[in-house]
Amino acid sequence: MMRVGMGYDVHKLTEGRDLILGGVNIPWEKGLLGHSDADVVVHAIMDALLGAAALRDIGRHFPDTDPQYKGISSIKLLQHVGKLLEENMYVINNIDATIIAQKPKLLPYIDTMIENVANALHLEANQVNIKATTEEGLGFTGSMEGISAQAICALTHVQDFMTDDRSGGCGGCCKENRR
């Protein structure tokens, strides 16, 4: 059975902080405010993965009240989420994420973001998709008050790859084997 999860995150833009998206430090006049590095796209991806596995959310695993996570790289947190999925015997099929930001232009950084996420989770780059869009000047992202991200993923449990002896030895895929 395939499991699907979705994640969403938003952080306020502020001066005096680095803008980190997908593990890439993007040179820009503002960065995102948060307890960690405030990487909204990685946070959305982590929530999607945790949700698909019914392992709650990033707030439960990495509370912003815990000083050990102050300023931490979200890529490190993503690696921990990957380990949790492995411990619970989940395989990631794919991840698709969208960053919503009026500025800066993110196209030059997307490939590196994809590589960073794929490497953190031991995936092939073709299992991860990250894209960016604007909201044409509308809303808090359009007025450059913040940046948000959405992500969706699909997981499969390792048991789903095993044959089920009760169905005739091949997971019910071959009716001749049931006779």
mmCIF file of C-alpha atoms in Angstrom:
data_model
loop_
_atom_site.group_PDB
_atom_site.id
_atom_site.type_symbol
_atom_site.label_atom_id
_atom_site.label_comp_id
_atom_site.label_asym_id
_atom_site.label_seq_id
_atom_site.Cartn_x
_atom_site.Cartn_y
_atom_site.Cartn_z
ATOM 1 C CA MET A 1 0.000 0.000 0.000
ATOM 2 C CA MET A 2 1.426 3.349 -1.007
ATOM 3 C CA ARG A 3 1.329 6.071 1.647
ATOM 4 C CA VAL A 4 1.159 9.745 0.738
ATOM 5 C CA GLY A 5 2.111 12.699 2.917
ATOM 6 C CA MET A 6 1.954 16.446 2.480
ATOM 7 C CA GLY A 7 3.844 19.203 4.229
ATOM 8 C CA TYR A 8 3.660 22.963 4.448
ATOM 9 C CA ASP A 9 5.926 25.529 6.055
ATOM 10 C CA VAL A 10 6.265 29.300 6.126
ATOM 11 C CA HIS A 11 8.846 31.644 7.621
ATOM 12 C CA LYS A 12 9.043 35.407 7.831
ATOM 13 C CA LEU A 13 11.695 37.242 5.813
ATOM 14 C CA THR A 14 14.012 39.397 7.891
ATOM 15 C CA GLU A 15 17.298 41.236 7.579
ATOM 16 C CA GLY A 16 20.451 39.894 9.183
ATOM 17 C CA ARG A 17 19.820 36.221 8.403
ATOM 18 C CA ASP A 18 21.060 33.929 5.626
ATOM 19 C CA LEU A 19 18.514 32.701 3.102
ATOM 20 C CA ILE A 20 18.815 28.918 3.136
ATOM 21 C CA LEU A 21 16.566 26.921 0.793
ATOM 22 C CA GLY A 22 17.096 23.254 0.023
ATOM 23 C CA GLY A 23 20.374 23.424 1.912
ATOM 24 C CA VAL A 24 21.681 26.180 -0.393
ATOM 25 C CA ASN A 25 22.806 29.533 0.997
ATOM 26 C CA ILE A 26 21.308 31.943 -1.521
ATOM 27 C CA PRO A 27 22.877 35.404 -1.638
ATOM 28 C CA TRP A 28 20.077 37.888 -0.998
ATOM 29 C CA GLU A 29 19.290 40.919 1.144
ATOM 30 C CA LYS A 30 17.037 38.996 3.539
ATOM 31 C CA GLY A 31 16.849 35.583 5.137
ATOM 32 C CA LEU A 32 14.215 33.557 6.937
ATOM 33 C CA LEU A 33 13.500 33.919 10.639
ATOM 34 C CA GLY A 34 13.401 30.702 12.629
ATOM 35 C CA HIS A 35 14.931 28.618 15.412
ATOM 36 C CA SER A 36 16.917 26.451 12.982
ATOM 37 C CA ASP A 37 18.195 27.731 9.633
ATOM 38 C CA ALA A 38 14.478 28.183 8.708
ATOM 39 C CA ASP A 39 14.788 26.223 5.427
ATOM 40 C CA VAL A 40 11.092 26.184 4.510
ATOM 41 C CA VAL A 41 11.372 23.703 1.648
ATOM 42 C CA VAL A 42 13.268 21.124 3.707
ATOM 43 C CA HIS A 43 10.802 21.637 6.582
ATOM 44 C CA ALA A 44 7.863 21.001 4.243
ATOM 45 C CA ILE A 45 9.584 17.885 2.874
ATOM 46 C CA MET A 46 10.253 16.567 6.400
ATOM 47 C CA ASP A 47 6.619 17.093 7.400
ATOM 48 C CA ALA A 48 5.425 15.316 4.249
ATOM 49 C CA LEU A 49 7.692 12.332 4.952
ATOM 50 C CA LEU A 50 6.783 12.143 8.637
ATOM 51 C CA GLY A 51 3.092 12.483 7.814
ATOM 52 C CA ALA A 52 3.142 9.695 5.228
ATOM 53 C CA ALA A 53 4.716 7.375 7.810
ATOM 54 C CA ALA A 54 2.310 8.558 10.560
ATOM 55 C CA LEU A 55 5.301 9.726 12.616
ATOM 56 C CA ARG A 56 3.766 13.092 13.578
ATOM 57 C CA ASP A 57 5.546 16.307 12.545
ATOM 58 C CA ILE A 58 8.831 18.179 12.814
ATOM 59 C CA GLY A 59 7.624 20.150 15.836
ATOM 60 C CA ARG A 60 7.362 16.924 17.798
ATOM 61 C CA HIS A 61 10.782 15.631 16.704
ATOM 62 C CA PHE A 62 12.687 18.938 16.702
ATOM 63 C CA PRO A 63 10.920 21.389 19.059
ATOM 64 C CA ASP A 64 11.889 25.051 18.725
ATOM 65 C CA THR A 65 12.203 25.169 22.509
ATOM 66 C CA ASP A 66 15.168 22.777 22.433
ATOM 67 C CA PRO A 67 18.500 24.650 22.328
ATOM 68 C CA GLN A 68 20.246 21.785 20.477
ATOM 69 C CA TYR A 69 18.316 22.753 17.329
ATOM 70 C CA LYS A 70 19.168 26.486 17.486
ATOM 71 C CA GLY A 71 20.665 27.433 14.114
ATOM 72 C CA ILE A 72 20.964 23.777 13.026
ATOM 73 C CA SER A 73 21.099 22.865 9.352
ATOM 74 C CA SER A 74 17.727 21.536 8.224
ATOM 75 C CA ILE A 75 19.598 19.105 5.961
ATOM 76 C CA LYS A 76 20.916 17.447 9.169
ATOM 77 C CA LEU A 77 17.358 17.232 10.466
ATOM 78 C CA LEU A 78 16.278 15.736 7.126
ATOM 79 C CA GLN A 79 18.968 13.072 7.489
ATOM 80 C CA HIS A 80 17.495 12.201 10.893
ATOM 81 C CA VAL A 81 14.012 11.924 9.343
ATOM 82 C CA GLY A 82 15.490 9.591 6.713
ATOM 83 C CA LYS A 83 16.881 7.380 9.496
ATOM 84 C CA LEU A 84 13.474 7.332 11.214
ATOM 85 C CA LEU A 85 11.887 6.160 7.972
ATOM 86 C CA GLU A 86 14.523 3.425 7.600
ATOM 87 C CA GLU A 87 13.981 2.298 11.216
ATOM 88 C CA ASN A 88 10.252 2.053 10.489
ATOM 89 C CA MET A 89 10.974 0.224 7.207
ATOM 90 C CA TYR A 90 9.668 2.829 4.777
ATOM 91 C CA VAL A 91 11.067 3.390 1.300
ATOM 92 C CA ILE A 92 10.673 6.813 -0.307
ATOM 93 C CA ASN A 93 9.201 6.582 -3.804
ATOM 94 C CA ASN A 94 9.324 10.270 -4.636
ATOM 95 C CA ILE A 95 9.149 13.813 -3.288
ATOM 96 C CA ASP A 96 7.701 16.862 -5.032
ATOM 97 C CA ALA A 97 8.055 20.332 -3.475
ATOM 98 C CA THR A 98 7.172 23.891 -4.426
ATOM 99 C CA ILE A 99 8.762 27.032 -3.001
ATOM 100 C CA ILE A 100 6.517 30.111 -3.090
ATOM 101 C CA ALA A 101 8.603 33.314 -3.139
ATOM 102 C CA GLN A 102 8.292 36.597 -5.003
ATOM 103 C CA LYS A 103 12.078 37.099 -4.901
ATOM 104 C CA PRO A 104 14.864 36.131 -5.335
ATOM 105 C CA LYS A 105 14.852 34.116 -8.545
ATOM 106 C CA LEU A 106 15.567 30.522 -7.497
ATOM 107 C CA LEU A 107 16.054 28.724 -10.821
ATOM 108 C CA PRO A 108 19.894 28.840 -10.652
ATOM 109 C CA TYR A 109 19.808 26.996 -7.288
ATOM 110 C CA ILE A 110 17.138 24.343 -7.885
ATOM 111 C CA ASP A 111 19.463 21.590 -9.166
ATOM 112 C CA THR A 112 21.705 21.928 -6.097
ATOM 113 C CA MET A 113 18.654 21.850 -3.810
ATOM 114 C CA ILE A 114 17.525 18.624 -5.448
ATOM 115 C CA GLU A 115 21.000 17.106 -5.050
ATOM 116 C CA ASN A 116 21.135 18.143 -1.374
ATOM 117 C CA VAL A 117 17.769 16.567 -0.553
ATOM 118 C CA ALA A 118 18.486 13.416 -2.567
ATOM 119 C CA ASN A 119 21.914 12.973 -0.929
ATOM 120 C CA ALA A 120 20.517 13.526 2.577
ATOM 121 C CA LEU A 121 17.940 10.771 2.018
ATOM 122 C CA HIS A 122 20.118 8.403 -0.086
ATOM 123 C CA LEU A 123 17.844 8.860 -3.098
ATOM 124 C CA GLU A 124 18.458 9.290 -6.793
ATOM 125 C CA ALA A 125 18.016 12.853 -8.029
ATOM 126 C CA ASN A 126 15.109 11.719 -10.229
ATOM 127 C CA GLN A 127 13.140 10.837 -7.077
ATOM 128 C CA VAL A 128 13.163 14.465 -5.915
ATOM 129 C CA ASN A 129 11.552 17.432 -7.629
ATOM 130 C CA ILE A 130 11.752 21.002 -6.376
ATOM 131 C CA LYS A 131 10.290 23.947 -8.211
ATOM 132 C CA ALA A 132 9.595 27.599 -7.452
ATOM 133 C CA THR A 133 6.770 29.979 -8.217
ATOM 134 C CA THR A 134 5.610 33.466 -7.304
ATOM 135 C CA GLU A 135 2.162 34.625 -6.295
ATOM 136 C CA GLU A 136 2.217 37.531 -8.747
ATOM 137 C CA GLY A 137 2.580 40.070 -5.919
ATOM 138 C CA LEU A 138 -0.380 38.730 -3.940
ATOM 139 C CA GLY A 139 -0.448 37.686 -0.286
ATOM 140 C CA PHE A 140 2.399 37.653 2.241
ATOM 141 C CA THR A 141 4.790 35.933 -0.172
ATOM 142 C CA GLY A 142 3.906 38.354 -2.948
ATOM 143 C CA SER A 143 4.578 41.344 -0.710
ATOM 144 C CA MET A 144 7.883 39.696 0.315
ATOM 145 C CA GLU A 145 6.931 39.358 3.990
ATOM 146 C CA GLY A 146 7.780 35.648 3.921
ATOM 147 C CA ILE A 147 8.463 32.523 1.918
ATOM 148 C CA SER A 148 6.406 29.349 2.036
ATOM 149 C CA ALA A 149 6.804 25.839 0.682
ATOM 150 C CA GLN A 150 4.599 22.835 0.067
ATOM 151 C CA ALA A 151 5.676 19.243 -0.398
ATOM 152 C CA ILE A 152 4.114 15.896 -1.127
ATOM 153 C CA CYS A 153 5.700 12.467 -1.045
ATOM 154 C CA ALA A 154 4.896 8.816 -1.560
ATOM 155 C CA LEU A 155 6.271 6.033 0.627
ATOM 156 C CA THR A 156 6.030 2.277 0.512
ATOM 157 C CA HIS A 157 6.506 -0.010 3.493
ATOM 158 C CA VAL A 158 9.097 -2.760 3.025
ATOM 159 C CA GLN A 159 6.453 -5.406 3.787
ATOM 160 C CA ASP A 160 4.658 -4.389 0.612
ATOM 161 C CA PHE A 161 7.606 -5.740 -1.403
ATOM 162 C CA MET A 162 7.308 -9.183 0.195
ATOM 163 C CA THR A 163 5.197 -11.995 -1.162
ATOM 164 C CA ASP A 164 2.137 -12.996 0.818
ATOM 165 C CA ASP A 165 1.999 -16.787 1.209
ATOM 166 C CA ARG A 166 -1.741 -16.619 1.874
ATOM 167 C CA SER A 167 -2.420 -15.493 -1.688
ATOM 168 C CA GLY A 168 -0.647 -18.284 -3.494
ATOM 169 C CA GLY A 169 3.001 -17.341 -3.147
ATOM 170 C CA CYS A 170 3.283 -14.376 -5.462
ATOM 171 C CA GLY A 171 1.167 -11.688 -3.875
ATOM 172 C CA GLY A 172 -1.827 -12.692 -5.983
ATOM 173 C CA CYS A 173 -0.180 -11.570 -9.211
ATOM 174 C CA CYS A 174 -0.440 -14.873 -11.007
ATOM 175 C CA LYS A 175 -3.714 -16.808 -10.866
ATOM 176 C CA GLU A 176 -2.083 -19.995 -12.189
ATOM 177 C CA ASN A 177 0.060 -20.217 -9.050
ATOM 178 C CA ARG A 178 -3.030 -20.406 -6.831
ATOM 179 C CA ARG A 179 -4.082 -23.829 -8.187
#
